[in-house]
CSV table of C-alpha atoms and ligand atoms in Angstrom, one decimal:
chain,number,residue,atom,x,y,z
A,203,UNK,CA,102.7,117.6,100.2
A,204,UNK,CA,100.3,118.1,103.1
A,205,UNK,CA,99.7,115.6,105.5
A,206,UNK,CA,97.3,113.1,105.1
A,207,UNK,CA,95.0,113.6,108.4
A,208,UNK,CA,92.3,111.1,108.0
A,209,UNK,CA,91.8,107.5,105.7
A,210,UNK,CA,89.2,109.3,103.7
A,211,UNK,CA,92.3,111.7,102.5
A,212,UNK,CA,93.8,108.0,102.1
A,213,UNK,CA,91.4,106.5,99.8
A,214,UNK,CA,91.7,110.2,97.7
A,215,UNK,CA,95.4,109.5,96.9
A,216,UNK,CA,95.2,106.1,96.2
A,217,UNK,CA,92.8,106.1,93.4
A,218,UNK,CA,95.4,108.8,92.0
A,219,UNK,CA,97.3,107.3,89.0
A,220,UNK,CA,96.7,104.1,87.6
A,221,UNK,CA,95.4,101.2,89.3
A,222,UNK,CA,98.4,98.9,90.4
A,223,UNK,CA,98.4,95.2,90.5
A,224,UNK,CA,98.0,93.7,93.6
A,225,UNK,CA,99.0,89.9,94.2
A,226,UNK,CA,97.2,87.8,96.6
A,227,UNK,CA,98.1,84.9,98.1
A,228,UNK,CA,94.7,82.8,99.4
A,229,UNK,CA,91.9,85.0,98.9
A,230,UNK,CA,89.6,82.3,100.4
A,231,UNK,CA,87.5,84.9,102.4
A,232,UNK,CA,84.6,87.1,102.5
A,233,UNK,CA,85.9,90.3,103.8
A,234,UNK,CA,89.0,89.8,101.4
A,235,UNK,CA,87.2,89.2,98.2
A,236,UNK,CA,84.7,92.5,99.4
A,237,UNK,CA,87.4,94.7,99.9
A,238,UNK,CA,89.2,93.8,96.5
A,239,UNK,CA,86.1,94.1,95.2
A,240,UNK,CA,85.7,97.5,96.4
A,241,UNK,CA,89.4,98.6,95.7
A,242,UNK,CA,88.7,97.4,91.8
A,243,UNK,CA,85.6,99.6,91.1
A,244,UNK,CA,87.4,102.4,92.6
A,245,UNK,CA,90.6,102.0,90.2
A,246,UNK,CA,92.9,101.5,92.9
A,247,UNK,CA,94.0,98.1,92.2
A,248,UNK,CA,93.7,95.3,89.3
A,249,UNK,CA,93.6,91.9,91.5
A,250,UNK,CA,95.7,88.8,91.3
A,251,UNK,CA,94.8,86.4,93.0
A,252,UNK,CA,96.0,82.9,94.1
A,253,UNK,CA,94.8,80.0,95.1
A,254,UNK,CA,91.9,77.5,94.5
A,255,UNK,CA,90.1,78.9,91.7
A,256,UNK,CA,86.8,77.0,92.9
A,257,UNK,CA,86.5,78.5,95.9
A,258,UNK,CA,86.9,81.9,95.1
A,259,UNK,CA,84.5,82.0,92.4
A,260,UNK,CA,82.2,80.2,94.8
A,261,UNK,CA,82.4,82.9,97.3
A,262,UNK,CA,82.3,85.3,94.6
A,263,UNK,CA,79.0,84.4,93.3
A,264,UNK,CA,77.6,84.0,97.0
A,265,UNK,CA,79.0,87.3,97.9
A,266,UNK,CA,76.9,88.7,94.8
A,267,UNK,CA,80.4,90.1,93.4
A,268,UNK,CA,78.8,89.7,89.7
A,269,UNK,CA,81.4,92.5,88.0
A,270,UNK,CA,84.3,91.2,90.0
A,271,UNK,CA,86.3,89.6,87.0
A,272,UNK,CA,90.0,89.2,88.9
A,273,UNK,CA,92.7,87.4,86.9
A,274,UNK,CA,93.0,84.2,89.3
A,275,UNK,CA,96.2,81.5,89.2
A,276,UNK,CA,95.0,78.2,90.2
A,277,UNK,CA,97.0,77.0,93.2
A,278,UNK,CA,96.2,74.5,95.9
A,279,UNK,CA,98.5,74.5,98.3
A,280,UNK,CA,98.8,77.7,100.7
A,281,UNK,CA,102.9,77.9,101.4
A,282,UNK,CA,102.6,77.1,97.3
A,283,UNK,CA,100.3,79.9,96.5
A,284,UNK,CA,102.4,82.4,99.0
A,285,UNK,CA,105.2,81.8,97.0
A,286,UNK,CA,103.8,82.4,93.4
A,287,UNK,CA,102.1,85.5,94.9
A,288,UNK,CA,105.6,86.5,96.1
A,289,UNK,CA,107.1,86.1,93.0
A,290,UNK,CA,105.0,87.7,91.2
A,291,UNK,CA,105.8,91.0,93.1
A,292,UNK,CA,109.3,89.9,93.0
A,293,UNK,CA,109.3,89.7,89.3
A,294,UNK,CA,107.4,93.1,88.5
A,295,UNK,CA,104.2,91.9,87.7
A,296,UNK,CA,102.8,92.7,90.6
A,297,UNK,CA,103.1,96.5,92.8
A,298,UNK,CA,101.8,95.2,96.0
A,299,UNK,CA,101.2,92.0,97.8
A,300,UNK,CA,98.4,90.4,100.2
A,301,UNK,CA,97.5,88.4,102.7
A,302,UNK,CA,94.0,86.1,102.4
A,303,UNK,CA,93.1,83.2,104.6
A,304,UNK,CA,97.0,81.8,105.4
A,305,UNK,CA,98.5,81.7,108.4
A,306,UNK,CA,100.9,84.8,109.2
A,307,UNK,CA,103.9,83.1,109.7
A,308,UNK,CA,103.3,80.9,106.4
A,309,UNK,CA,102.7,84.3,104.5
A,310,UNK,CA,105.6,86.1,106.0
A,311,UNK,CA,108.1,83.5,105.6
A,312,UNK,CA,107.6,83.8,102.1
A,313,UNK,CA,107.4,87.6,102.4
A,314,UNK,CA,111.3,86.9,103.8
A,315,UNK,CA,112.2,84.0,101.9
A,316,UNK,CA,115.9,84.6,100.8
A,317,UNK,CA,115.8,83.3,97.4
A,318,UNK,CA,112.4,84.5,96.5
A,319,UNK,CA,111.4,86.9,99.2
A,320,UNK,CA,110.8,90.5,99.2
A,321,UNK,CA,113.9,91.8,101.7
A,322,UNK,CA,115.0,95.2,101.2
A,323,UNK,CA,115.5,97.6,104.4
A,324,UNK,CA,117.4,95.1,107.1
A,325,UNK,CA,114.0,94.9,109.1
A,326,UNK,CA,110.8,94.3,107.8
A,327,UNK,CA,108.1,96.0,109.9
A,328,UNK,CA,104.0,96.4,110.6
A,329,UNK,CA,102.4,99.4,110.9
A,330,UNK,CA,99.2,100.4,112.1
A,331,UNK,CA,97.1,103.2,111.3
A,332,UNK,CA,93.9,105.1,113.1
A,333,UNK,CA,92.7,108.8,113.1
A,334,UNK,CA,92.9,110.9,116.1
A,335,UNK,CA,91.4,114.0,116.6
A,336,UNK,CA,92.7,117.7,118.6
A,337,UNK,CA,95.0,117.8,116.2
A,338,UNK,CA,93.1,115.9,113.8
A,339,UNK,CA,96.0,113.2,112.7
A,340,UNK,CA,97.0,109.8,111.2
A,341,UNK,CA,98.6,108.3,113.9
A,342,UNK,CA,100.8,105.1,113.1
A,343,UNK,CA,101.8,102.4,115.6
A,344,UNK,CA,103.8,100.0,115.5
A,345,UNK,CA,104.9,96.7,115.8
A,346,UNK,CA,101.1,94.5,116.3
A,347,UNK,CA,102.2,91.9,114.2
A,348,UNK,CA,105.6,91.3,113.0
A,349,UNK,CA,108.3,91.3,115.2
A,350,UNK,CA,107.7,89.6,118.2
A,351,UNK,CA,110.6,90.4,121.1
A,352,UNK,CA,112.6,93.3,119.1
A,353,UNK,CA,115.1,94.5,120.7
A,354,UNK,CA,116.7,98.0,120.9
A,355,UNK,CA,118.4,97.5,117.4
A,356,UNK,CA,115.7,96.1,116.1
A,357,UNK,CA,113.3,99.4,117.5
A,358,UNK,CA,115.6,101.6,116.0
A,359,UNK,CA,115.1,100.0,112.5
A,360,UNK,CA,111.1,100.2,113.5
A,361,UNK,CA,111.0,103.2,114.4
A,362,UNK,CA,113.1,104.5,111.5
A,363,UNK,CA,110.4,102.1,109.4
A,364,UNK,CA,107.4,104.4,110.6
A,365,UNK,CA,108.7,107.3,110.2
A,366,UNK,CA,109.1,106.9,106.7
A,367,UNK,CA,106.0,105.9,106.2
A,368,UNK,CA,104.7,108.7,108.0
A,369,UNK,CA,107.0,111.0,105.6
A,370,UNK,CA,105.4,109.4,102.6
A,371,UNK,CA,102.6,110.5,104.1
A,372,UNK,CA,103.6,114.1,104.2
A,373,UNK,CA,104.3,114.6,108.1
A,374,UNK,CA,107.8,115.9,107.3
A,375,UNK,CA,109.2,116.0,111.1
A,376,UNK,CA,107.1,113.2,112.8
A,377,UNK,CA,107.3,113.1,116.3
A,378,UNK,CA,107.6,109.6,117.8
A,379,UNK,CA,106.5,108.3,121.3
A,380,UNK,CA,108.3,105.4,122.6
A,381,UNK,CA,105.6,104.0,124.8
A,382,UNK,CA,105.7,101.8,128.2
A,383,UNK,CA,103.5,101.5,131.1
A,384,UNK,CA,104.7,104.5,132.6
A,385,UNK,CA,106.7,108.1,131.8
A,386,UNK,CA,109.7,107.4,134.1
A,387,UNK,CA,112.5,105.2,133.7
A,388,UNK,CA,112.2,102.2,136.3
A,389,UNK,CA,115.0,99.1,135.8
A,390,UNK,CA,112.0,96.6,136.5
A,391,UNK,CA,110.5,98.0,133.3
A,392,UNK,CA,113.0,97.5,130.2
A,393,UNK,CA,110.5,98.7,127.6
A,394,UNK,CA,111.3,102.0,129.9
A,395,UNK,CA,114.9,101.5,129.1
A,396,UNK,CA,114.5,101.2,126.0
A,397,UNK,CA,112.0,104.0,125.6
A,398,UNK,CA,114.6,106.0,127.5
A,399,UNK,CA,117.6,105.0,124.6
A,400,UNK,CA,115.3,105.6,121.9
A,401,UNK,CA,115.0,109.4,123.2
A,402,UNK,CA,118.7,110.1,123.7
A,403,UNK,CA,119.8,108.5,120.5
A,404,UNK,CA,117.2,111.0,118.6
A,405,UNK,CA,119.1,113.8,120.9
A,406,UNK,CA,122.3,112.6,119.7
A,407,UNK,CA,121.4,112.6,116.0
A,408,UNK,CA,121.5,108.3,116.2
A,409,UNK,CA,118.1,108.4,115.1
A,410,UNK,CA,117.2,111.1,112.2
A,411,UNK,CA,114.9,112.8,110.7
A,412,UNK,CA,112.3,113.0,113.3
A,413,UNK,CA,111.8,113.9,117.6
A,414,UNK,CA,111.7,111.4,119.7
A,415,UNK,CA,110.4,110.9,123.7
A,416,UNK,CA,110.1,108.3,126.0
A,417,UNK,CA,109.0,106.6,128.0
A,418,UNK,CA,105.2,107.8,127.5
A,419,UNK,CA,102.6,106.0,128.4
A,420,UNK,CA,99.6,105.8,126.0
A,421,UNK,CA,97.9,108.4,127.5
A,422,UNK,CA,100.7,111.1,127.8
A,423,UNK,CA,101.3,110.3,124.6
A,424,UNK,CA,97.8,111.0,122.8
A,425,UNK,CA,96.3,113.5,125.1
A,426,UNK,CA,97.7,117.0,125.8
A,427,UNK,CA,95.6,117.3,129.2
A,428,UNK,CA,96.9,113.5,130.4
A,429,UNK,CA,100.0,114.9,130.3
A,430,UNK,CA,99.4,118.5,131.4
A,431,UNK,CA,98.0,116.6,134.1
A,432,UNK,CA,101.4,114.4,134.3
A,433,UNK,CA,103.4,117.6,134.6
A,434,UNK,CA,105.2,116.2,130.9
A,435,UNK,CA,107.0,118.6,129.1
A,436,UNK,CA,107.6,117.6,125.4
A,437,UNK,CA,107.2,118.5,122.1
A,438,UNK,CA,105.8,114.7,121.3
A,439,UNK,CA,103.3,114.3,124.3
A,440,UNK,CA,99.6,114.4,123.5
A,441,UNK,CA,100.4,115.3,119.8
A,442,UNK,CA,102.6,111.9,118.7
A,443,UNK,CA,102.0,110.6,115.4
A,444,UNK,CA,104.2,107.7,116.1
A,445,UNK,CA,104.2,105.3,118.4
A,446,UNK,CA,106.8,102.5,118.7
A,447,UNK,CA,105.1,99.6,121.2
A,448,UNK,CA,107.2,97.4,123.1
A,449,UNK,CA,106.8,94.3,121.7
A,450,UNK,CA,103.7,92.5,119.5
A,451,UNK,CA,101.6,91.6,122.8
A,452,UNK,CA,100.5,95.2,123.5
A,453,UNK,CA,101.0,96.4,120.0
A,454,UNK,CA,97.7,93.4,118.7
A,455,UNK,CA,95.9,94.0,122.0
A,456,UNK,CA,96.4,97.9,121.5
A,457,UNK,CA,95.0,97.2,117.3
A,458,UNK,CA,92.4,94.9,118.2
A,459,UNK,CA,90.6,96.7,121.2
A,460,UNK,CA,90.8,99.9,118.5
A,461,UNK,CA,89.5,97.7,115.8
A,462,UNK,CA,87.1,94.8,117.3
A,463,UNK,CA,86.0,97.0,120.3
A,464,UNK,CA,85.8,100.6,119.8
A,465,UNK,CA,85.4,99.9,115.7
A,466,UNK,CA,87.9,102.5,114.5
A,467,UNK,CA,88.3,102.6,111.2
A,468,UNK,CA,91.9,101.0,110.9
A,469,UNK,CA,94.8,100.4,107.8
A,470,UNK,CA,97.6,98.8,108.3
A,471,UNK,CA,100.9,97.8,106.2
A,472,UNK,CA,104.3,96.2,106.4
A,473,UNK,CA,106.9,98.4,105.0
A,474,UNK,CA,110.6,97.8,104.7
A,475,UNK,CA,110.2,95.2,101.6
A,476,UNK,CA,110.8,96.1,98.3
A,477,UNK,CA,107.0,96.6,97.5
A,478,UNK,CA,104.1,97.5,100.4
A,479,UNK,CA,103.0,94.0,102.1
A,480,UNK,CA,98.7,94.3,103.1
A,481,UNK,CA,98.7,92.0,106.6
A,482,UNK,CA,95.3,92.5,108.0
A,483,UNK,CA,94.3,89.8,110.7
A,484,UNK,CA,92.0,87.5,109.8
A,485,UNK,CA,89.2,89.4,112.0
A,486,UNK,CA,89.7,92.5,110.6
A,487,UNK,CA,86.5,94.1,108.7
A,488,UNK,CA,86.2,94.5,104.9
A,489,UNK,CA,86.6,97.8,105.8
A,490,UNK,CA,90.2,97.9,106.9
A,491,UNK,CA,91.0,95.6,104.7
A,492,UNK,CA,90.5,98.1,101.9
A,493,UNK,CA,91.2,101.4,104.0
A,494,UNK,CA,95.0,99.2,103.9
A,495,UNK,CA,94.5,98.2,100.3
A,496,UNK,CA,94.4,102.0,100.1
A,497,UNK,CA,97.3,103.0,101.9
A,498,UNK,CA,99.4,100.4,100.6
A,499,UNK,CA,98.8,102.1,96.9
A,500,UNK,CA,99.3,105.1,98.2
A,501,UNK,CA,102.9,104.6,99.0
A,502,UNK,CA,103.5,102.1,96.3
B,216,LIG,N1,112.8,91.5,108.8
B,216,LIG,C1,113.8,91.1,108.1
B,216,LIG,N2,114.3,89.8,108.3
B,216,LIG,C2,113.7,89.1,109.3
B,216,LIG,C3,112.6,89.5,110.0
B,216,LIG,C4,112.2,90.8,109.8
B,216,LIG,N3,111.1,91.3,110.4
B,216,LIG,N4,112.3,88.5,110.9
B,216,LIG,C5,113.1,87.5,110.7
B,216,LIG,N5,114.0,87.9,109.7
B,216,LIG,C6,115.1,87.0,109.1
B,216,LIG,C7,116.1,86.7,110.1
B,216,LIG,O1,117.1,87.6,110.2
B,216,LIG,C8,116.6,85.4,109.6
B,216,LIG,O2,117.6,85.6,108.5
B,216,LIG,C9,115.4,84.7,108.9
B,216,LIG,O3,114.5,85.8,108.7
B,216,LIG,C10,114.7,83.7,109.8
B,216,LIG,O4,114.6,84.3,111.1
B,216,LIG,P1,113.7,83.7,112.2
B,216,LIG,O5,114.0,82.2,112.3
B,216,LIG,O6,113.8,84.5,113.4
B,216,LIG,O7,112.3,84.0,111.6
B,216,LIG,P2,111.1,83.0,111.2
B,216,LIG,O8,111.1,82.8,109.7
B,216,LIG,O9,111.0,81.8,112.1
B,216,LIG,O10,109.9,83.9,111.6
B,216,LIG,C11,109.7,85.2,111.1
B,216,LIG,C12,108.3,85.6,111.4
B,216,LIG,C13,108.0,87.0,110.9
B,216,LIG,C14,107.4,84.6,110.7
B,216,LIG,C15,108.1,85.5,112.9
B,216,LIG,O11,108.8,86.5,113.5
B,216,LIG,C16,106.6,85.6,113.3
B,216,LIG,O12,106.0,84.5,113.4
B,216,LIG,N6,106.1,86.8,113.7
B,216,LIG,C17,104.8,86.9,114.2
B,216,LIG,C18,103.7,86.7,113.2
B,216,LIG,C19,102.4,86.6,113.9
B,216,LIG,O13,102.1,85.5,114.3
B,216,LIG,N7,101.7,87.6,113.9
B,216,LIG,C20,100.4,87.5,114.5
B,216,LIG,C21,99.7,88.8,114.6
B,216,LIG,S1,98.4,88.9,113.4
């Protein structure tokens, strides 16, 4: 398979095959019900939702979604309706699972809910998508909204997260920044040191199936003159399609400055469960909702 390079290539494998059921737990939003909307007339998913039947076909009719016929489970209570909508994916009925208007942590706690929950790699992980050009690119980042603090166990197993994601989208050898503030290693900056680990473990075949360097910063990372300029030699540096961020802060500034500011189309997922997890923030666009609609059916 050839890389995907751009969310419009996205959209094109995703209405591939048959439309998948996709659960969703609170769909008590606008931008939620347009972009399931939208995913439905292109075939890409048959909706599921949960939640307070009123409402949703409230919105609906404001919204003007008159051919939007979704199966819908009546369900009044949020940590309730996360947990149907989990169980549903849990029990086959549903491919894929989604977040409406619930809180994150509500919604992921039932995502990882031992009894119930949707565990299947040891870390469950976000990741972020947007297009970059020179070479024209998906590039995934990663974590903006899962784990918090992770540690360098816990980078490894997000990092080894994204880069199977970024297989399953045909990059076979992805090449992986480890970003920080800067491209040397200084003690004061452990996101440095852990940059710097990530690196070596690739070296020594720790970490497989992809190249690794770090520390980067953003810019070495995504643009061959910054690091030119930098005096950087590396096979990742200006061309990464991978970048592990060092914790969630700069990851969701990093994904809302791309997304609220500069309006780049966006997809996101969390992968490491037994089924792909759509985790959009609550002020992401109809837009990305369904460009991660999208990728999520692509790698279900
Ligand atoms: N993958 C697998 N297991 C996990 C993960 C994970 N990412 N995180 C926690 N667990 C397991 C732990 O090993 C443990 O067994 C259990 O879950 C509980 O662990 P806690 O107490 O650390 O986790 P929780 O349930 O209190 O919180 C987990 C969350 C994912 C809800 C929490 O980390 C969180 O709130 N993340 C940030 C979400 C957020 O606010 N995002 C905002 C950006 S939109």
């Amino acid at each position: 398979m050839s890389p995907v390079t751009s969310i419009s290539q996205l959209h094109a494998l995703a209405r591939q095959g048959t439309p998948r059921t996709i659960a969703v737990a609170c769909p008590h939003d606008d931008d939620v019900l347009r972009s399931l909307d939208r995913a439905a007339t292109a075939g890409v998913v048959r909706p599921l939702l949960v939640g307070r039947r009123a409402v949703i076909e409230s919105l609906c009719a404001r919204l003007g979604l008159d051919s939007f016929r979704p199966e819908i489970i009546e369900c009044a209570d949020d940590a309730a309706a996360v947990e149907v909508a989990v169980r549903k994916v849990r029990g086959g009925e549903a491919q894929m699972l989604m977040k409406g208007l619930v809180s994150t942590g509500t919604f992921l706690k039932g995502v990882l809910n031992k009894e119930f929950g949707l565990r299947d790699r040891p870390l469950l992980s976000h990741v972020a998508v947007f297009e970059a050009a020179d070479p024209e690119r998906l590039v995934l980042f990663t974590d903006v909204a899962m784990n918090i603090a992770p540690d360098l166990v816990q980078k490894v197993q997000i990092l080894e997260n994204a880069v199977g994601l970024a297989r399953r989208l045909g990059v076979e050898w992805p090449k992986v920044a480890a970003i920080a503030a800067v491209e040397t290693v200084n003690p004061d900056m452990p996101a440095t040191l852990d940059a710097a680990a990530l690196a070596k473990m690739a070296d020594r075949g720790q970490i497989k199936g992809c190249v690794v360097d770090g520390p980067l910063a953003l810019d070495n990372a995504l643009s061959v003159e910054a690091a030119r300029h930098k005096g950087i030699v590396s096979p990742v540096a200006g061309v990464a399609d991978v970048l592990v961020l060092p914790d969630i802060e700069a990851g969701n500034v990093m994904y809302k400055t791309l997304g609220l500011v500069r309006r780049w189309p966006l997809a996101a997922v969390v992968v490491g469960a037994s089924a792909p997890v759509v985790l959009t923030s609550r002020a992401d666009s109809d837009e990305t909702k369904f460009n991660s609609i999208a990728l999520a059916a692509a790698i279900s």
